[in-house]
Amino acid sequence: MAYHVPYPFHQDPNFFYFTGLNEPNGILLFCTDKTEERDDQSDLNWSTHLFVETRNKHAEIWNGPSLTLSEASLATGVDNSHPLSEFSKFLDHQALSTQSICVWYSPLSSKNFVERPLNKFVLKKIVEFSRQINDKRISFENPDYLIDSIRLIKSNYEIKQLKTSVIAAVESLKSAMQITQPGITETTLQSYIEYQMRSRGCSVGYPPVVAGGDRTNIIHYMKNNMRIDNGELVLVDAGCRFNGYTSDITRTWPVNGMLKCFCLPNVNT
């Protein structure tokens, strides 16, 4: 990947859930003034801190305008917005102002935060932070399972976004079935499906699988560049993303539109 080639940005779903912010290189912190172990958490004072990149005139010429700190606070509802460059200073202040610290750090890429952390900048600062307070009691936890439990039950708003995403994906695949014919290429079918999704106000949820013939046996077939011949089946695994919520649908149909009986041996289970 060339360093100067731009790629569409995909926000971390949990970060988007808490902030609604769709800009890269943001850090969200939840802080509490808890100073002693206790079971009652109701009277804790919480504060939220968002760290974002400051506006850069040169970068905005290429990528368009970004949010100011005040705009970021207004858009996300966080208590405090800070320049990303002040993240280390903020951690230093926390280290000096408390004696017992539990750091809940989400690695973005793995449930085990010591494996393949995606955001190396944040990890580097967290490690430096832990070394600075090595004479104090500190523990590390991964908050992903807590976030998963929070997001498990959807609100009415979330259900509406998911339904919109699913309906758009269903209609896109139905349209793709109607234009499928022998000799069509996987590339053509993929392009048509993506067009249908975008025309319905959605983005593509993930790189789709469009596989014909024996290639349908490849679970994550991504080439999508072969012709689909008469008598073959085509498998499509695709989904829409709408306001941060993604549908996921897999369907298989005959390229010539005619189903025939596929006789399978009887298996006793």
CSV table of C-alpha atoms in Angstrom, one decimal:
chain,number,residue,atom,x,y,z
A,1,MET,CA,0.0,0.0,0.0
A,2,ALA,CA,1.5,3.3,-1.1
A,3,TYR,CA,1.5,5.9,1.7
A,4,HIS,CA,0.0,8.6,-0.5
A,5,VAL,CA,-2.9,6.6,-1.8
A,6,PRO,CA,-6.2,7.5,0.0
A,7,TYR,CA,-8.6,4.8,1.1
A,8,PRO,CA,-12.1,5.2,2.4
A,9,PHE,CA,-12.1,5.5,6.2
A,10,HIS,CA,-14.1,3.0,8.3
A,11,GLN,CA,-14.7,4.0,11.8
A,12,ASP,CA,-14.5,1.6,14.7
A,13,PRO,CA,-18.1,0.6,15.5
A,14,ASN,CA,-17.8,1.1,19.2
A,15,PHE,CA,-16.2,4.5,18.9
A,16,PHE,CA,-19.0,5.5,16.5
A,17,TYR,CA,-21.6,4.1,18.9
A,18,PHE,CA,-20.4,6.4,21.7
A,19,THR,CA,-19.6,9.5,19.7
A,20,GLY,CA,-21.3,9.4,16.3
A,21,LEU,CA,-18.0,10.8,15.1
A,22,ASN,CA,-16.8,9.6,11.7
A,23,GLU,CA,-13.3,11.1,11.6
A,24,PRO,CA,-10.0,9.2,12.0
A,25,ASN,CA,-7.5,9.4,14.8
A,26,GLY,CA,-9.9,10.1,17.7
A,27,ILE,CA,-9.5,8.9,21.3
A,28,LEU,CA,-12.4,8.7,23.7
A,29,LEU,CA,-11.8,8.5,27.5
A,30,PHE,CA,-14.3,7.9,30.3
A,31,CYS,CA,-12.8,9.0,33.6
A,32,THR,CA,-14.1,8.6,37.1
A,33,ASP,CA,-12.9,10.2,40.4
A,34,LYS,CA,-13.2,6.8,42.2
A,35,THR,CA,-10.6,6.7,44.9
A,36,GLU,CA,-11.5,3.7,46.9
A,37,GLU,CA,-13.0,0.2,46.4
A,38,ARG,CA,-16.7,0.2,47.0
A,39,ASP,CA,-19.7,-1.7,45.7
A,40,ASP,CA,-22.0,1.3,45.2
A,41,GLN,CA,-21.1,3.0,41.9
A,42,SER,CA,-24.2,5.3,41.7
A,43,ASP,CA,-22.5,8.4,43.3
A,44,LEU,CA,-19.4,8.4,41.1
A,45,ASN,CA,-18.6,11.5,39.1
A,46,TRP,CA,-17.9,10.7,35.5
A,47,SER,CA,-16.4,12.8,32.8
A,48,THR,CA,-15.8,12.2,29.1
A,49,HIS,CA,-12.8,13.4,27.2
A,50,LEU,CA,-12.5,13.4,23.4
A,51,PHE,CA,-9.1,13.8,21.7
A,52,VAL,CA,-9.1,14.8,18.0
A,53,GLU,CA,-6.7,16.1,15.5
A,54,THR,CA,-6.6,19.9,15.2
A,55,ARG,CA,-7.5,21.5,11.9
A,56,ASN,CA,-4.8,21.7,9.4
A,57,LYS,CA,-5.2,24.0,6.4
A,58,HIS,CA,-2.8,22.0,4.2
A,59,ALA,CA,-4.6,18.7,5.0
A,60,GLU,CA,-8.0,20.3,4.4
A,61,ILE,CA,-7.0,21.2,0.9
A,62,TRP,CA,-6.7,17.5,0.2
A,63,ASN,CA,-9.3,16.0,2.4
A,64,GLY,CA,-11.8,18.7,3.2
A,65,PRO,CA,-12.6,20.5,6.4
A,66,SER,CA,-12.5,18.7,9.8
A,67,LEU,CA,-14.3,19.6,13.0
A,68,THR,CA,-13.0,22.2,15.4
A,69,LEU,CA,-12.8,21.3,19.1
A,70,SER,CA,-16.0,23.1,19.9
A,71,GLU,CA,-17.8,21.5,17.0
A,72,ALA,CA,-16.6,18.1,18.1
A,73,SER,CA,-18.0,18.6,21.6
A,74,LEU,CA,-21.3,19.8,20.2
A,75,ALA,CA,-21.6,16.9,17.7
A,76,THR,CA,-20.7,14.2,20.2
A,77,GLY,CA,-22.0,15.5,23.5
A,78,VAL,CA,-18.7,14.8,25.4
A,79,ASP,CA,-17.8,16.9,28.4
A,80,ASN,CA,-14.4,18.0,27.1
A,81,SER,CA,-12.6,18.0,23.8
A,82,HIS,CA,-8.8,18.2,23.5
A,83,PRO,CA,-6.2,18.3,20.7
A,84,LEU,CA,-4.8,14.9,20.1
A,85,SER,CA,-1.4,16.2,20.8
A,86,GLU,CA,-2.4,16.7,24.5
A,87,PHE,CA,-3.2,13.1,25.1
A,88,SER,CA,0.2,12.3,26.7
A,89,LYS,CA,0.0,15.3,28.9
A,90,PHE,CA,-3.5,14.3,30.0
A,91,LEU,CA,-2.3,10.8,31.0
A,92,ASP,CA,0.7,12.4,32.9
A,93,HIS,CA,-1.7,14.5,34.9
A,94,GLN,CA,-3.8,11.4,35.7
A,95,ALA,CA,-0.7,9.6,36.9
A,96,LEU,CA,0.2,12.4,39.3
A,97,SER,CA,-3.2,12.9,40.7
A,98,THR,CA,-4.2,9.4,41.8
A,99,GLN,CA,-2.8,6.5,43.7
A,100,SER,CA,-4.9,3.6,42.3
A,101,ILE,CA,-5.6,3.3,38.6
A,102,CYS,CA,-7.4,0.8,36.5
A,103,VAL,CA,-6.9,1.4,32.8
A,104,TRP,CA,-9.6,0.0,30.5
A,105,TYR,CA,-8.1,0.0,27.1
A,106,SER,CA,-9.8,-1.3,23.9
A,107,PRO,CA,-7.3,-2.6,21.3
A,108,LEU,CA,-9.8,-2.3,18.4
A,109,SER,CA,-8.4,-5.5,16.8
A,110,SER,CA,-8.4,-8.3,19.3
A,111,LYS,CA,-10.2,-9.3,22.5
A,112,ASN,CA,-6.7,-9.8,24.0
A,113,PHE,CA,-5.2,-6.4,24.1
A,114,VAL,CA,-1.6,-7.6,24.1
A,115,GLU,CA,-2.1,-9.2,20.7
A,116,ARG,CA,-1.8,-7.1,17.5
A,117,PRO,CA,-3.1,-3.8,18.7
A,118,LEU,CA,-4.3,-1.8,15.8
A,119,ASN,CA,-3.8,1.7,17.2
A,120,LYS,CA,-0.1,1.6,18.1
A,121,PHE,CA,0.0,5.3,19.0
A,122,VAL,CA,-2.5,4.8,21.8
A,123,LEU,CA,-0.8,1.6,23.0
A,124,LYS,CA,2.6,3.4,23.1
A,125,LYS,CA,1.1,6.1,25.3
A,126,ILE,CA,-0.6,3.6,27.5
A,127,VAL,CA,2.7,1.7,28.0
A,128,GLU,CA,4.6,4.9,28.8
A,129,PHE,CA,1.8,5.9,31.2
A,130,SER,CA,2.1,2.6,33.1
A,131,ARG,CA,5.9,2.9,33.3
A,132,GLN,CA,5.6,6.4,34.8
A,133,ILE,CA,3.5,5.1,37.7
A,134,ASN,CA,5.2,1.8,38.2
A,135,ASP,CA,5.5,2.6,41.9
A,136,LYS,CA,1.7,2.7,42.2
A,137,ARG,CA,-1.0,0.1,42.0
A,138,ILE,CA,-2.2,-0.1,38.4
A,139,SER,CA,-4.2,-2.7,36.5
A,140,PHE,CA,-5.3,-3.1,32.9
A,141,GLU,CA,-8.6,-4.4,31.6
A,142,ASN,CA,-10.3,-4.7,28.2
A,143,PRO,CA,-13.7,-3.0,28.2
A,144,ASP,CA,-15.0,-4.8,25.0
A,145,TYR,CA,-17.1,-7.3,26.9
A,146,LEU,CA,-18.8,-4.5,28.8
A,147,ILE,CA,-19.4,-2.6,25.6
A,148,ASP,CA,-20.8,-5.7,24.0
A,149,SER,CA,-23.3,-6.1,26.8
A,150,ILE,CA,-24.4,-2.5,26.5
A,151,ARG,CA,-24.9,-2.8,22.8
A,152,LEU,CA,-26.6,-6.2,22.9
A,153,ILE,CA,-30.1,-4.7,23.4
A,154,LYS,CA,-30.9,-2.3,20.7
A,155,SER,CA,-32.9,0.9,21.1
A,156,ASN,CA,-35.8,1.8,18.8
A,157,TYR,CA,-33.5,4.1,16.9
A,158,GLU,CA,-30.9,1.3,16.3
A,159,ILE,CA,-33.6,-1.1,15.2
A,160,LYS,CA,-34.8,1.4,12.7
A,161,GLN,CA,-31.3,1.8,11.3
A,162,LEU,CA,-30.8,-2.0,11.1
A,163,LYS,CA,-34.1,-2.5,9.3
A,164,THR,CA,-33.2,0.2,6.8
A,165,SER,CA,-29.9,-1.5,6.2
A,166,VAL,CA,-31.5,-5.0,5.8
A,167,ILE,CA,-34.2,-3.8,3.4
A,168,ALA,CA,-31.6,-2.0,1.2
A,169,ALA,CA,-29.5,-5.2,1.1
A,170,VAL,CA,-32.5,-7.4,0.3
A,171,GLU,CA,-33.7,-5.2,-2.5
A,172,SER,CA,-30.2,-4.9,-3.9
A,173,LEU,CA,-29.7,-8.6,-4.1
A,174,LYS,CA,-33.2,-9.1,-5.6
A,175,SER,CA,-32.3,-6.6,-8.3
A,176,ALA,CA,-29.0,-8.5,-8.9
A,177,MET,CA,-30.9,-11.8,-9.3
A,178,GLN,CA,-33.0,-10.2,-12.0
A,179,ILE,CA,-30.1,-9.1,-14.2
A,180,THR,CA,-28.1,-12.3,-13.7
A,181,GLN,CA,-27.6,-14.3,-16.9
A,182,PRO,CA,-25.1,-16.9,-18.3
A,183,GLY,CA,-21.8,-15.3,-19.1
A,184,ILE,CA,-22.0,-12.4,-16.7
A,185,THR,CA,-18.8,-11.8,-14.8
A,186,GLU,CA,-18.5,-11.6,-11.0
A,187,THR,CA,-17.1,-8.1,-11.4
A,188,THR,CA,-20.2,-6.9,-13.2
A,189,LEU,CA,-22.5,-8.4,-10.6
A,190,GLN,CA,-20.5,-6.9,-7.7
A,191,SER,CA,-20.5,-3.5,-9.4
A,192,TYR,CA,-24.3,-3.7,-9.9
A,193,ILE,CA,-24.9,-4.7,-6.3
A,194,GLU,CA,-22.8,-1.9,-5.0
A,195,TYR,CA,-24.6,0.6,-7.2
A,196,GLN,CA,-27.9,-0.6,-5.9
A,197,MET,CA,-26.8,-0.3,-2.3
A,198,ARG,CA,-25.4,3.2,-2.8
A,199,SER,CA,-28.5,4.4,-4.7
A,200,ARG,CA,-30.6,3.4,-1.6
A,201,GLY,CA,-28.5,5.8,0.6
A,202,CYS,CA,-26.2,3.1,2.0
A,203,SER,CA,-22.5,2.3,1.8
A,204,VAL,CA,-21.1,-1.1,1.3
A,205,GLY,CA,-20.9,-2.8,4.7
A,206,TYR,CA,-17.8,-4.9,3.8
A,207,PRO,CA,-16.0,-6.3,0.8
A,208,PRO,CA,-18.6,-8.5,-0.9
A,209,VAL,CA,-18.1,-12.1,-2.0
A,210,VAL,CA,-19.4,-12.8,-5.5
A,211,ALA,CA,-18.5,-16.3,-6.5
A,212,GLY,CA,-19.6,-18.6,-9.3
A,213,GLY,CA,-19.2,-22.3,-9.9
A,214,ASP,CA,-16.7,-24.1,-7.7
A,215,ARG,CA,-15.5,-20.8,-6.3
A,216,THR,CA,-18.6,-20.7,-4.1
A,217,ASN,CA,-16.8,-23.2,-1.9
A,218,ILE,CA,-14.2,-20.6,-1.0
A,219,ILE,CA,-15.5,-19.0,2.2
A,220,HIS,CA,-13.7,-15.6,1.8
A,221,TYR,CA,-13.4,-15.5,-2.0
A,222,MET,CA,-12.5,-11.9,-2.8
A,223,LYS,CA,-11.2,-11.9,-6.4
A,224,ASN,CA,-14.7,-11.6,-8.0
A,225,ASN,CA,-13.2,-11.5,-11.5
A,226,MET,CA,-14.3,-14.7,-13.2
A,227,ARG,CA,-17.1,-15.4,-15.7
A,228,ILE,CA,-20.1,-17.4,-14.5
A,229,ASP,CA,-21.2,-19.9,-17.1
A,230,ASN,CA,-24.6,-21.5,-17.9
A,231,GLY,CA,-25.6,-24.1,-15.4
A,232,GLU,CA,-23.5,-22.7,-12.6
A,233,LEU,CA,-24.6,-21.3,-9.3
A,234,VAL,CA,-23.6,-17.8,-8.0
A,235,LEU,CA,-23.1,-17.1,-4.3
A,236,VAL,CA,-23.2,-13.5,-3.0
A,237,ASP,CA,-22.3,-12.5,0.5
A,238,ALA,CA,-22.9,-8.8,0.9
A,239,GLY,CA,-24.4,-6.2,3.2
A,240,CYS,CA,-25.2,-2.5,3.5
A,241,ARG,CA,-24.0,0.0,6.1
A,242,PHE,CA,-26.5,2.7,7.2
A,243,ASN,CA,-25.6,5.2,9.9
A,244,GLY,CA,-23.1,2.8,11.3
A,245,TYR,CA,-25.3,-0.3,11.3
A,246,THR,CA,-24.5,-3.2,8.9
A,247,SER,CA,-26.6,-6.0,7.5
A,248,ASP,CA,-25.1,-9.3,6.4
A,249,ILE,CA,-26.9,-11.5,3.8
A,250,THR,CA,-25.7,-14.5,1.9
A,251,ARG,CA,-27.8,-15.9,-1.0
A,252,THR,CA,-27.2,-18.5,-3.8
A,253,TRP,CA,-29.0,-18.7,-7.1
A,254,PRO,CA,-28.6,-20.3,-10.6
A,255,VAL,CA,-27.1,-18.0,-13.1
A,256,ASN,CA,-29.6,-19.1,-15.8
A,257,GLY,CA,-32.6,-18.6,-13.5
A,258,MET,CA,-33.6,-22.3,-13.6
A,259,LEU,CA,-33.4,-24.4,-10.4
A,260,LYS,CA,-32.7,-28.1,-10.8
A,261,CYS,CA,-32.8,-30.8,-8.2
A,262,PHE,CA,-29.5,-31.3,-6.5
A,263,CYS,CA,-29.8,-34.8,-5.1
A,264,LEU,CA,-27.9,-35.3,-1.9
A,265,PRO,CA,-27.3,-38.7,-0.2
A,266,ASN,CA,-29.3,-39.5,2.9
A,267,VAL,CA,-27.2,-39.0,6.0
A,268,ASN,CA,-28.2,-40.4,9.3
A,269,THR,CA,-27.4,-38.1,12.2
